[in-house]
Structure formats: structure tokens, C-alpha cells
MMTF fields as JSON, N, C-alpha, C and O atoms, coordinates in Angstrom:
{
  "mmtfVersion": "1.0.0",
  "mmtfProducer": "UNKNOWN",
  "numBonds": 603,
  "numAtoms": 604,
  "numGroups": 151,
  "numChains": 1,
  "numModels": 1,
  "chainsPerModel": [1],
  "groupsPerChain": [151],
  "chainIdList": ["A"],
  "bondAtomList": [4, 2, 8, 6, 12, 10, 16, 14, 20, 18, 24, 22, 28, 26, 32, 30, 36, 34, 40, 38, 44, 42, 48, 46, 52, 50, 56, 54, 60, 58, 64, 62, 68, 66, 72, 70, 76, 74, 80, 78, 84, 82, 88, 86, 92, 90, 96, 94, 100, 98, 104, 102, 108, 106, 112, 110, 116, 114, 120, 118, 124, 122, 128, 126, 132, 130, 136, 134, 140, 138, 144, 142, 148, 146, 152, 150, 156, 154, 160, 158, 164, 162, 168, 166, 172, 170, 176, 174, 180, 178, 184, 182, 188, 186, 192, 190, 196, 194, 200, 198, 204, 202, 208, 206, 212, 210, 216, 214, 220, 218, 224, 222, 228, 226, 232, 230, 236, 234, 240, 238, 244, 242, 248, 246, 252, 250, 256, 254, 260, 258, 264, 262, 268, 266, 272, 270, 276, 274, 280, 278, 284, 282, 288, 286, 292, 290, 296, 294, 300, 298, 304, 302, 308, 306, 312, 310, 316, 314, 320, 318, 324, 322, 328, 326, 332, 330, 336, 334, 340, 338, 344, 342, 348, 346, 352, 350, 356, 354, 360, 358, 364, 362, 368, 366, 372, 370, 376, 374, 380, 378, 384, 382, 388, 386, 392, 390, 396, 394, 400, 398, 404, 402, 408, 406, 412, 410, 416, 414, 420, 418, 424, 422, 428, 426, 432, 430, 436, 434, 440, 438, 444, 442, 448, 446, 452, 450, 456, 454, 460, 458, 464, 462, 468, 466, 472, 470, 476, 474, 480, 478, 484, 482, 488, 486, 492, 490, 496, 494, 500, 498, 504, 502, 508, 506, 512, 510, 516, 514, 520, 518, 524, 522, 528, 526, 532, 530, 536, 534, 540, 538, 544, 542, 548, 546, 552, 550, 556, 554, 560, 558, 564, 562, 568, 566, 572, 570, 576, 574, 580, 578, 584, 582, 588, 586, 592, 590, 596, 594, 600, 598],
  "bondOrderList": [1, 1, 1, 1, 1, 1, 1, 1, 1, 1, 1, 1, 1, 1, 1, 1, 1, 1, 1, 1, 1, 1, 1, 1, 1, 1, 1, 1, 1, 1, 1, 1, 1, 1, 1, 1, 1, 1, 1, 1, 1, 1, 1, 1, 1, 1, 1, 1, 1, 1, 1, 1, 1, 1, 1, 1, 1, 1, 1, 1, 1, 1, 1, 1, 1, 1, 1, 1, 1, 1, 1, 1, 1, 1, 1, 1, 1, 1, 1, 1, 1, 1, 1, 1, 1, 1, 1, 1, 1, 1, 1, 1, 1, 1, 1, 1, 1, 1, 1, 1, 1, 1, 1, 1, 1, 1, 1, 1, 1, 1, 1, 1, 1, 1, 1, 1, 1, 1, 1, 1, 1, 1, 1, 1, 1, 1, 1, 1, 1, 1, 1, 1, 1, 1, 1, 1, 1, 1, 1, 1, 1, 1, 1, 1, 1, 1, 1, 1, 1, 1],
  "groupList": [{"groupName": "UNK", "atomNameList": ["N", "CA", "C", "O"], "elementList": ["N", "C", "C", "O"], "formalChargeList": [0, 0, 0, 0], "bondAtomList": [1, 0, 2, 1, 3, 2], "bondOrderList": [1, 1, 2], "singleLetterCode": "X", "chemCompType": "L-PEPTIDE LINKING"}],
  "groupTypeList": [0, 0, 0, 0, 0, 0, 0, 0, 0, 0, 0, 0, 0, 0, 0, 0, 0, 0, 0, 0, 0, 0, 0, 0, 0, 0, 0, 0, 0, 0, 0, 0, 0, 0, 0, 0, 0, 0, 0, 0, 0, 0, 0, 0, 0, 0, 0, 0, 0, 0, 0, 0, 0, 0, 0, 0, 0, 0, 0, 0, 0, 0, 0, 0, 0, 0, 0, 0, 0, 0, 0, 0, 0, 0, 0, 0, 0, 0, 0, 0, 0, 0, 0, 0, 0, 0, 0, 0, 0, 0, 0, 0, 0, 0, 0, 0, 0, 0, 0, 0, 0, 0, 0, 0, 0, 0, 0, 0, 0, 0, 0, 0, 0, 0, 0, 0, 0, 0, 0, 0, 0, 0, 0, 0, 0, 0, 0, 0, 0, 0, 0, 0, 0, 0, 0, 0, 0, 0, 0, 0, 0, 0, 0, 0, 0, 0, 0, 0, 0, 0, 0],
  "groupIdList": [1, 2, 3, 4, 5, 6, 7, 8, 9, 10, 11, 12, 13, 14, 15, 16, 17, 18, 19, 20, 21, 22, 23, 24, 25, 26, 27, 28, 29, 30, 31, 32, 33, 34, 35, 36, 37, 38, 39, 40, 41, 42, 43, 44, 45, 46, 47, 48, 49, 50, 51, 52, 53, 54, 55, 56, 57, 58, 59, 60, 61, 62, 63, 64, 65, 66, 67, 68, 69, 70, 71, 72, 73, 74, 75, 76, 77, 78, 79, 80, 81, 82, 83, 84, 85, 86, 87, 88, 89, 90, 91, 92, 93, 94, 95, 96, 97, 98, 99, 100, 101, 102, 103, 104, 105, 106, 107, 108, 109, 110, 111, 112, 113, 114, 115, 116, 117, 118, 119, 120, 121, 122, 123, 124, 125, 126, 127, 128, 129, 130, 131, 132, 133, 134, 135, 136, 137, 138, 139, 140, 141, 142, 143, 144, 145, 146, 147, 148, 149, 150, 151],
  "secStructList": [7, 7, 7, 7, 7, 2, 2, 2, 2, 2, 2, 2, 2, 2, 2, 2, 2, 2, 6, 6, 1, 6, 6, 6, 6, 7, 7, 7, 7, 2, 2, 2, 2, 2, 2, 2, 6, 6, 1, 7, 6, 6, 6, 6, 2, 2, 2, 2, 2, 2, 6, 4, 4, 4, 3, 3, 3, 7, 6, 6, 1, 7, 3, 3, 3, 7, 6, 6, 6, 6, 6, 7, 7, 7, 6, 6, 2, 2, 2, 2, 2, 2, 2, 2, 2, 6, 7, 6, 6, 6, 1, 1, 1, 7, 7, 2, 2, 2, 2, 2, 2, 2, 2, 1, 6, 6, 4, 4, 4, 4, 6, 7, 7, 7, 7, 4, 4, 4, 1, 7, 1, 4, 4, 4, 2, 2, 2, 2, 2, 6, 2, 2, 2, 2, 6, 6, 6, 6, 7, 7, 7, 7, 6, 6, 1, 7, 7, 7, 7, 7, 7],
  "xCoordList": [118.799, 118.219, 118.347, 119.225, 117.514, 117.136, 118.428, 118.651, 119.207, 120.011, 119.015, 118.077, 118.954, 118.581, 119.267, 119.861, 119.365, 120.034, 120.132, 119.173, 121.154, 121.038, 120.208, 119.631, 120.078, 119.204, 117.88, 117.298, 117.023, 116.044, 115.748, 114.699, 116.856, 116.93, 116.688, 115.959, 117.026, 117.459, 115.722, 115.024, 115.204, 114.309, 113.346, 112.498, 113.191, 112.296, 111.69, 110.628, 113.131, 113.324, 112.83, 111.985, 113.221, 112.618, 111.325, 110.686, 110.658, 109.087, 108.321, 107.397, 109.016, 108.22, 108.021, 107.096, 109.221, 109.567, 108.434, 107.628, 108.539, 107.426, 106.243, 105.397, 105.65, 104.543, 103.93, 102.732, 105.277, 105.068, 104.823, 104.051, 105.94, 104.795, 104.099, 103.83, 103.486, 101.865, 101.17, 100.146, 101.276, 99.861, 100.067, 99.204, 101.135, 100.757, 100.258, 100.129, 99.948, 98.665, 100.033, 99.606, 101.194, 102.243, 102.135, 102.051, 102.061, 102.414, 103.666, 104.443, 104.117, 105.62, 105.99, 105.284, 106.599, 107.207, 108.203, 109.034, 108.183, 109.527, 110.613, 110.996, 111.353, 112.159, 112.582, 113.577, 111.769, 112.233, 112.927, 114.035, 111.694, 112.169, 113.298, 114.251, 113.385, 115.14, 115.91, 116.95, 116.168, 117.533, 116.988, 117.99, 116.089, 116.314, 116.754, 117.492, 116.322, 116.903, 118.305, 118.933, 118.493, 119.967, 120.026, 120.942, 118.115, 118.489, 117.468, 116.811, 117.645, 117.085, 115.356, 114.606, 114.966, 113.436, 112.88, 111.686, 113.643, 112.775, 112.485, 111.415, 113.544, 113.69, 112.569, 112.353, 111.98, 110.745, 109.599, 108.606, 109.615, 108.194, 108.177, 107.294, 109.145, 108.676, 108.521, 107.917, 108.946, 108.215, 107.028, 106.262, 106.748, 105.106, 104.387, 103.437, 104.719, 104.063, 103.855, 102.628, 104.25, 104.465, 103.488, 103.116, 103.307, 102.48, 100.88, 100.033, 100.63, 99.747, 98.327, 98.487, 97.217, 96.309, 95.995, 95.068, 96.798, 96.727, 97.155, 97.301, 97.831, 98.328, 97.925, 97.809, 97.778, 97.034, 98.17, 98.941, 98.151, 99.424, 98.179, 96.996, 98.813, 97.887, 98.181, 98.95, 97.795, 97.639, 98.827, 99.179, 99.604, 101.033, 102.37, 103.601, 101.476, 102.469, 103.158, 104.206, 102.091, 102.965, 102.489, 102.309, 102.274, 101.855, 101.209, 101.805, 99.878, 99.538, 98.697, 98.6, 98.488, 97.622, 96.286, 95.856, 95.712, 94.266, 93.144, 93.041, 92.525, 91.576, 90.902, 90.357, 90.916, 89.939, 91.035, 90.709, 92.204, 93.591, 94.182, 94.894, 93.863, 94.584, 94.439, 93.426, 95.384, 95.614, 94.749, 94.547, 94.499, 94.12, 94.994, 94.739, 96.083, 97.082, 98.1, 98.868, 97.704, 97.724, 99.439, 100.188, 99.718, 101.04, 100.758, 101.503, 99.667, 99.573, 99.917, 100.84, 99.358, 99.849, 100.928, 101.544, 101.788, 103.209, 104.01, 105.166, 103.235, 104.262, 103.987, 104.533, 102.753, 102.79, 103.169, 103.586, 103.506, 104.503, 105.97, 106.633, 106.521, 107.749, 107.92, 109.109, 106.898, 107.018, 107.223, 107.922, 106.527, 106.087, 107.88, 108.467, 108.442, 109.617, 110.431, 110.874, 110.703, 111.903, 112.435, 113.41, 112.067, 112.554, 112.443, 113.159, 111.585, 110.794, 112.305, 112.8, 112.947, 114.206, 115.26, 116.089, 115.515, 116.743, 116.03, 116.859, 115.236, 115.103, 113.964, 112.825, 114.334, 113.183, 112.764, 111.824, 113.389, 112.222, 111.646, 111.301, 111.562, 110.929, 109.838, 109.491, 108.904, 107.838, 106.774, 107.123, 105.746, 104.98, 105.414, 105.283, 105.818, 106.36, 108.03, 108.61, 108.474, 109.436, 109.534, 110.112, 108.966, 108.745, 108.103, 108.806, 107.015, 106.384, 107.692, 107.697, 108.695, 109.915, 110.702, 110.864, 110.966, 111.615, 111.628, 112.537, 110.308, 109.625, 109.605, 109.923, 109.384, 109.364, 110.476, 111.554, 110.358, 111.917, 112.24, 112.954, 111.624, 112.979, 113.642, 114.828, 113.212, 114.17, 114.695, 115.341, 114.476, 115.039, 116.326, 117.156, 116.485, 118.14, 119.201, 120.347, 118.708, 119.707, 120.138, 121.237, 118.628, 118.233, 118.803, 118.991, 119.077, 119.122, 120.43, 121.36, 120.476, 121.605, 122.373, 121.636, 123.482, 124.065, 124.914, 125.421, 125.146, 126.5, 127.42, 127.536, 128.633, 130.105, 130.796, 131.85, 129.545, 129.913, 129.69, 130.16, 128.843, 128.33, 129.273, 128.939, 130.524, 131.305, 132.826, 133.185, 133.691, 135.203, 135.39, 135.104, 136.041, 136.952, 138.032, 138.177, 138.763, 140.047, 140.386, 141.438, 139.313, 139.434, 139.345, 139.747, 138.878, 139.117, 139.913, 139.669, 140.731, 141.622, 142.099, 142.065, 142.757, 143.428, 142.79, 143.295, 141.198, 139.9, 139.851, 139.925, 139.693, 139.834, 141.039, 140.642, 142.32, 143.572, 143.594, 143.999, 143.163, 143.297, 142.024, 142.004, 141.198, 139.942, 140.561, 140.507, 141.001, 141.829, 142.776, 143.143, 143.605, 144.332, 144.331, 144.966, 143.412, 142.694, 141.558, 141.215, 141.156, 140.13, 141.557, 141.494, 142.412, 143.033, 144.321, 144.879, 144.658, 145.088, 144.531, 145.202, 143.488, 142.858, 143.561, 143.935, 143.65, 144.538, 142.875, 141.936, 143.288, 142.149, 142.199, 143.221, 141.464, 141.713, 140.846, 139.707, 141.321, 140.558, 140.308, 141.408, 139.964, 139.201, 140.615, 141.508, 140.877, 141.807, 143.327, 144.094, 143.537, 145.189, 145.156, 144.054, 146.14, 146.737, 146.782, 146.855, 146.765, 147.295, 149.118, 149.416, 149.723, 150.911, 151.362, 151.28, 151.843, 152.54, 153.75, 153.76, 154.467, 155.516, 156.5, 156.736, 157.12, 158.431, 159.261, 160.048],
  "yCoordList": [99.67, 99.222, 97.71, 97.094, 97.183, 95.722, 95.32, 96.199, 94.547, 93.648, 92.74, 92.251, 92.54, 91.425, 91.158, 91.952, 89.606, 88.502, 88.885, 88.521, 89.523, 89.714, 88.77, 89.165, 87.954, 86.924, 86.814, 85.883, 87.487, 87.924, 89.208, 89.549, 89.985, 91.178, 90.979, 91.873, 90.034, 89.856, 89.648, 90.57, 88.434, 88.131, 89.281, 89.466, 90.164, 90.738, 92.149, 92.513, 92.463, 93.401, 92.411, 92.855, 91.374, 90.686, 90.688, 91.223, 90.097, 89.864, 91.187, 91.167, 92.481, 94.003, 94.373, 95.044, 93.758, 94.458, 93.237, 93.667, 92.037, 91.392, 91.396, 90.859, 92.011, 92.597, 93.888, 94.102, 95.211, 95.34, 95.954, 96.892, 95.02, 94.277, 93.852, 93.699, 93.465, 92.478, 93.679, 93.825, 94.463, 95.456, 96.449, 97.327, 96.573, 97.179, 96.779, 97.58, 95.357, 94.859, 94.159, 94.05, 93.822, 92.929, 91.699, 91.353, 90.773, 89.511, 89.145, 89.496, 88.59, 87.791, 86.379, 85.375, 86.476, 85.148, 84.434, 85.203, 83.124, 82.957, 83.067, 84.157, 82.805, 82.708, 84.241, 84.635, 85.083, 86.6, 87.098, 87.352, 87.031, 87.252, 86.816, 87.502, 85.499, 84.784, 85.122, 84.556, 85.811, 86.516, 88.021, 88.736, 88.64, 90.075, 90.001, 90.839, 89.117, 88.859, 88.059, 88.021, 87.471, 86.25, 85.354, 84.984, 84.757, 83.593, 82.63, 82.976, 81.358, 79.914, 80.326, 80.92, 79.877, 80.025, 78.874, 78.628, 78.445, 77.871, 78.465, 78.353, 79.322, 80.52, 81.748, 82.674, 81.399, 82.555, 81.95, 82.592, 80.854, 79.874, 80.328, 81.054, 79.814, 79.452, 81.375, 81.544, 82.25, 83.577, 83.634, 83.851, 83.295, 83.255, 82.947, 83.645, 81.433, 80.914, 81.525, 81.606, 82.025, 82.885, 84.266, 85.184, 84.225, 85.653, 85.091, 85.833, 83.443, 82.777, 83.236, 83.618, 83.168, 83.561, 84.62, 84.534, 85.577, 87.012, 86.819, 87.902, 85.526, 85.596, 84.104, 82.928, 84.88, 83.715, 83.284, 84.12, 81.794, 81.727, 81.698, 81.379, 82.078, 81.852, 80.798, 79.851, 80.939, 79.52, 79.349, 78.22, 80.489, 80.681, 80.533, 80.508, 80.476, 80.074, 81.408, 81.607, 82.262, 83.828, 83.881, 82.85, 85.122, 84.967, 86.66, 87.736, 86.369, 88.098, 88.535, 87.829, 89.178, 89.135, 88.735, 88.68, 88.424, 87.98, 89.294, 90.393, 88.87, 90.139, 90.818, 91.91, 90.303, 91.264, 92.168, 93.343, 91.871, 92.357, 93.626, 94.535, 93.566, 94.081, 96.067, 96.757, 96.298, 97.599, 98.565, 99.761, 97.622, 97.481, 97.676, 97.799, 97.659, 97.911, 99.482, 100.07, 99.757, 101.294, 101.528, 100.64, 102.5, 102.43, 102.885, 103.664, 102.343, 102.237, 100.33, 99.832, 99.774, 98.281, 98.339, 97.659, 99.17, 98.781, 99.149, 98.766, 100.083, 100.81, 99.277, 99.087, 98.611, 97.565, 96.759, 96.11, 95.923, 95.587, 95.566, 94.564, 97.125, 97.24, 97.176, 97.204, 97.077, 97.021, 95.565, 95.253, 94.63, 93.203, 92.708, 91.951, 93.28, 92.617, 93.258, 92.353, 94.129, 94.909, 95.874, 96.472, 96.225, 97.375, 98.683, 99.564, 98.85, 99.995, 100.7, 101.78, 99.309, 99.607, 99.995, 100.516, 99.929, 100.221, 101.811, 102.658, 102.021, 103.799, 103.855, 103.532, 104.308, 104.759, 106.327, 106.809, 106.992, 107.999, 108.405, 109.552, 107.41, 106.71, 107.464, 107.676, 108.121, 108.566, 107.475, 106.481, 107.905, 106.952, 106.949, 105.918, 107.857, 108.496, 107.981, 107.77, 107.877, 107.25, 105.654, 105.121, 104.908, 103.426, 103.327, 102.97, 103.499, 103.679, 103.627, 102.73, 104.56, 104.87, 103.566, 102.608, 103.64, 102.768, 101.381, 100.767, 100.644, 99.678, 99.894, 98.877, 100.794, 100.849, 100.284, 100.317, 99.689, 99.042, 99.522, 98.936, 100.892, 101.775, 102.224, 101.897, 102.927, 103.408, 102.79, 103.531, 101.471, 101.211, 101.053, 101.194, 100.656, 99.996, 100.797, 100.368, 102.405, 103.655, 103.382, 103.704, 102.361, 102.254, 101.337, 101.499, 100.324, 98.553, 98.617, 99.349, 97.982, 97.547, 96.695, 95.784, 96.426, 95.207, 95.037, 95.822, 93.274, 92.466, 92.832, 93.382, 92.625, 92.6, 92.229, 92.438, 91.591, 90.355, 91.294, 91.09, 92.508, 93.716, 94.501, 95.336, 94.568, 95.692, 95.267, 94.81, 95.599, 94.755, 96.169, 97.295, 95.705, 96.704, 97.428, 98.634, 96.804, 97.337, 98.686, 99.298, 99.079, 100.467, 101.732, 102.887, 101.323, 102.075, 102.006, 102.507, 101.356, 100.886, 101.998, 102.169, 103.159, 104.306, 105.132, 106.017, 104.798, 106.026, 105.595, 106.398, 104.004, 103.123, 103.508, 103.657, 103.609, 103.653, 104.849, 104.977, 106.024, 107.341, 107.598, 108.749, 107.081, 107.454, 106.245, 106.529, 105.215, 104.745, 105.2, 104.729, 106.382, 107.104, 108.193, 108.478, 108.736, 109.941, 109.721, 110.556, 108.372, 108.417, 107.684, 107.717, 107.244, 106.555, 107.62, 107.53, 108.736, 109.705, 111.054, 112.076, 111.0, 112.534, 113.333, 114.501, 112.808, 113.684, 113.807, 113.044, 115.407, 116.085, 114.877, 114.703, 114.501, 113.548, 114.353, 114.779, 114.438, 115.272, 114.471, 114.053, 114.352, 113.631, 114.128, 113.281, 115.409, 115.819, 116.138, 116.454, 115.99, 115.582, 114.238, 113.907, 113.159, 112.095, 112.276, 113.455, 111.646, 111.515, 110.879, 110.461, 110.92, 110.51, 110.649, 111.733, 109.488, 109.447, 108.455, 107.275, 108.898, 108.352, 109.002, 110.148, 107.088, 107.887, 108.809, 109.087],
  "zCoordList": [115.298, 114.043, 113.946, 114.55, 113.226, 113.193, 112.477, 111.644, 112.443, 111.42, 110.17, 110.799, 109.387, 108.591, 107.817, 107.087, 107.798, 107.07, 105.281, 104.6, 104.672, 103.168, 102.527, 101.513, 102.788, 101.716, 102.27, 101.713, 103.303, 103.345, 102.861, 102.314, 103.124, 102.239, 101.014, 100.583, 100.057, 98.882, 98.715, 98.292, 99.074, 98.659, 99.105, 98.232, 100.244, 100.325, 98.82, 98.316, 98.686, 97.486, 96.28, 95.503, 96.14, 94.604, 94.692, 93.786, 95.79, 96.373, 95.758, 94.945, 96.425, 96.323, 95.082, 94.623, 94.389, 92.664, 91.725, 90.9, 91.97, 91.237, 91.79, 91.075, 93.331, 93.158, 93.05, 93.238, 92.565, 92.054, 90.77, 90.57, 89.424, 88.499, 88.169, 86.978, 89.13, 88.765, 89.264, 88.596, 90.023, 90.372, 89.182, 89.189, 87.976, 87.397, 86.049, 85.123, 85.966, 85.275, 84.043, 82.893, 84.202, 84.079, 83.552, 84.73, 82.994, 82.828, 83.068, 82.18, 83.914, 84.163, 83.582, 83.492, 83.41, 82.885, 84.105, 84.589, 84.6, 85.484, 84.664, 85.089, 83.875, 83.04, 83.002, 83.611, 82.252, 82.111, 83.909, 84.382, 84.344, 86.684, 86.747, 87.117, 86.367, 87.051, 86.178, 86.516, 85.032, 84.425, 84.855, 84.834, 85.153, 85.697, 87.21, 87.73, 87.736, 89.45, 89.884, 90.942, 88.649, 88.625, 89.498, 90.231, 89.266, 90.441, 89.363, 88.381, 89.983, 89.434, 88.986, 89.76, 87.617, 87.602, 88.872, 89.037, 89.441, 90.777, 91.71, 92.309, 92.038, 92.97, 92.89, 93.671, 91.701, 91.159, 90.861, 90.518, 90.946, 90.739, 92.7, 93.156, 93.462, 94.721, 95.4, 96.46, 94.867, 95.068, 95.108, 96.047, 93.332, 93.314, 94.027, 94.379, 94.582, 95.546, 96.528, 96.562, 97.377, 98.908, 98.26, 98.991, 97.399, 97.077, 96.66, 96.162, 97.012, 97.126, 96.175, 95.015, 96.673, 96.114, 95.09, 94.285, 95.177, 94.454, 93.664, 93.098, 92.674, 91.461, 90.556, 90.902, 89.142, 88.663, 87.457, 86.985, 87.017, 85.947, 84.845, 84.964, 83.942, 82.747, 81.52, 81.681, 80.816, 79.84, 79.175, 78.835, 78.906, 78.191, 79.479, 79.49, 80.268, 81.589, 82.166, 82.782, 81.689, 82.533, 83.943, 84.591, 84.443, 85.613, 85.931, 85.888, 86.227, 86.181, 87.976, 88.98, 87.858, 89.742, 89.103, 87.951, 90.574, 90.454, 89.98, 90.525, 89.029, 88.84, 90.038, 89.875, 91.059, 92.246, 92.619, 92.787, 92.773, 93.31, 92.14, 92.567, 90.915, 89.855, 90.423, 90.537, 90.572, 90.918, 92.194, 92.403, 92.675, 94.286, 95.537, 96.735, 94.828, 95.654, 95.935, 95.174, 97.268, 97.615, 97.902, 98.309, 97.684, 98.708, 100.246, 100.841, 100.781, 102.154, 101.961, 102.606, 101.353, 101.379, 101.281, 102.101, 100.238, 100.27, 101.298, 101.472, 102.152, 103.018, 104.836, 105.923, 103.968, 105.494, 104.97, 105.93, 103.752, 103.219, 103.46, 103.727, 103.303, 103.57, 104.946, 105.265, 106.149, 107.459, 107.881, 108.845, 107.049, 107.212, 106.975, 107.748, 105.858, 105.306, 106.419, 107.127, 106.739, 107.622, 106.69, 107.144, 105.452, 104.663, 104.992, 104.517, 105.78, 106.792, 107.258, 106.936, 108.401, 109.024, 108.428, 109.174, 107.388, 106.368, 105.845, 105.514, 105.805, 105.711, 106.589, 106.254, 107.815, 108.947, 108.678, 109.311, 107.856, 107.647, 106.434, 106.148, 105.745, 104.428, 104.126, 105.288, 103.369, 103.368, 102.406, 101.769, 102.522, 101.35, 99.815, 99.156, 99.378, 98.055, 97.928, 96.863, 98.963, 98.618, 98.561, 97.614, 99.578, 98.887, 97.847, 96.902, 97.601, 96.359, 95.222, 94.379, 95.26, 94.333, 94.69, 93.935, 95.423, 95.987, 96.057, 96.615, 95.319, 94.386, 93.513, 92.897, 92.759, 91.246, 90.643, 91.236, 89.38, 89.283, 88.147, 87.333, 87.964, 87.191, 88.357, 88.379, 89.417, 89.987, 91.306, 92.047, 91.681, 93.03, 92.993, 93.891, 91.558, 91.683, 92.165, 92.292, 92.542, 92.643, 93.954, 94.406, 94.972, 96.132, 97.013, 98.219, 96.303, 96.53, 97.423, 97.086, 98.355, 98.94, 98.447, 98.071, 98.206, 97.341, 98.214, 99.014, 97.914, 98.394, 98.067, 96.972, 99.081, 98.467, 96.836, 96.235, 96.6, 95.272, 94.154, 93.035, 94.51, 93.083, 92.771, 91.931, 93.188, 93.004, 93.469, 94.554, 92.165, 92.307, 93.066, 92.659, 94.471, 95.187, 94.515, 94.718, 93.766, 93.374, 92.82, 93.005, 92.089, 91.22, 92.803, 92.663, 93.919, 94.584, 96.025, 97.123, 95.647, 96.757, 97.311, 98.529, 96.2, 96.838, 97.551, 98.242, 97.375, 98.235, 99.48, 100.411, 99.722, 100.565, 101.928, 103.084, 101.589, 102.002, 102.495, 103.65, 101.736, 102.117, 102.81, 103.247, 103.005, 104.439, 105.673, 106.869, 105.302, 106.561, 107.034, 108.11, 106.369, 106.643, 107.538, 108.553, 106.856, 107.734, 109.072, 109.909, 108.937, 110.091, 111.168, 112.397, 110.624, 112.207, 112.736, 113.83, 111.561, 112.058, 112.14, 112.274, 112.066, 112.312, 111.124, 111.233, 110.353, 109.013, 108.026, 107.801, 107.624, 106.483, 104.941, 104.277, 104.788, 103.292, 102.139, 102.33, 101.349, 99.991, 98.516, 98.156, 98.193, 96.849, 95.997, 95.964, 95.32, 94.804, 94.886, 93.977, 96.079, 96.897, 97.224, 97.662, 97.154, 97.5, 98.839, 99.184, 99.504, 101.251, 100.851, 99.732, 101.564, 101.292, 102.823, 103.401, 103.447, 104.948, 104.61, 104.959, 104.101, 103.817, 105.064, 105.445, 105.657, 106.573, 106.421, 107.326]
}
């Protein structure tokens, strides 16, 4: 399987999710994008950009797709889409119905790969300890018994 760099990751998932919002006939705001994504409204002006022609800003400064483009978009595009980004590789037996889901941004977030930085380790240190336990001694580990190897 391919490796990719999290922060192509990162951006490839923001890219899919604001386009698409715009194929579903959306107005964006940069401002609203960069507090739902937690990155710089520059960081979402220069998205837009890379999504070039197909998007038009409008007079209030939102940002909607180009009318020839407006819901033109198949999930056969998204699925060469998700091939173009490398998202393909992170679920290789993906169906069309599931990227499709899997963009939607009610439900990708179930989906999303996250950094180290999304989740304080600590509350599960003891789950942690007790599967290092059991995988370096071949010991049974159970959700509801403690492991305990005390000398």
C-alpha cells in the first residue's frame, strides 16, 4: 500500500468535502471552511484555487461551483477523484457507495483518519499496556479482566 504524507492526506479530504459542497449547490464562505477545517482562511482561499475553473466567488464573497458544473458531478468523478488523491489506497475495496459516504460530510468524520494531535492518549493507557502485554507475551487480554503480571 502506498504511504502518503498526512498533510496531503489532510488536504486531499478537505479538497473532497468542499467539493463536495459545492456540487451540492452550497455557497461557501472561506471564513465558515477554515473554522470547520481549523486551518487559515488562506489555506481555503488557496484550495479554491486548485479547484480552478469550476468555482465561481460571488458578489458577497462566497464561493459556489460554476453553473455548467453544478451537480454534474457523478460518483464515478469522485471515485477518479479519490484515485487522483490516493484515497482509493487507504480503502482498496471501497465501493462507489461508499466514497460517495465517505465524502459526505455528515458522515466521513466516522471515516477520517486523524493525527496523533486528535486524541489525548491518556484515558487509555491501561488498554494500551494490556495489548502490549499480551501481544509480547502471548497472554489472552480481555476488555473486562485487568492483565496483571506482577512479579
Amino acid at each position: 500500500m502506498k504511504v502518503v504524507n498526512s498533510e496531503h492526506e489532510t488536504l486531499a479530504f478537505r479538497i473532497a468535502a468542499i467539493l463536495l459542497k459545492l456540487n451540492l449547490g452550497d455557497a461557501l464562505s472561506r471564513q465558515a471552511l477554515a473554522d470547520e477545517f481549523k486551518v487559515s482562511e488562506r489555506t481555503i482561499y488557496r484550495d479554491l484555487n486548485r479547484l480552478g475553473g469550476i468555482v465561481n466567488k460571488l458578489e458577497d464573497g462566497r464561493y459556489q461551483i460554476a453553473t455548467a458544473y453544478r451537480g454534474k458531478l457523478t460518483s464515478k468523478d469522485l471515485e477518479s477523484f479519490a484515485r487522483l488523491t490516493g484515497v482509493d489506497q487507504l480503502f482498496p475495496n471501497a465501493s462507489q457507495r461508499f466514497l460517495v459516504a465517505l465524502l459526505d460530510t455528515l458522515t466521513h468524520s466516522s471515516y477520517l483518519i486523524k493525527g496523533h494531535h486528535y486524541e489525548e492518549p491518556k484515558p487509555h493507557d491501561s488498554q494500551f499496556i494490556q495489548l502490549d502485554e499480551a501481544y509480547s507475551g502471548n497472554v489472552f487480554a480481555s476488555s473486562a479482566t485487568p492483565v496483571n503480571h506482577a512479579p
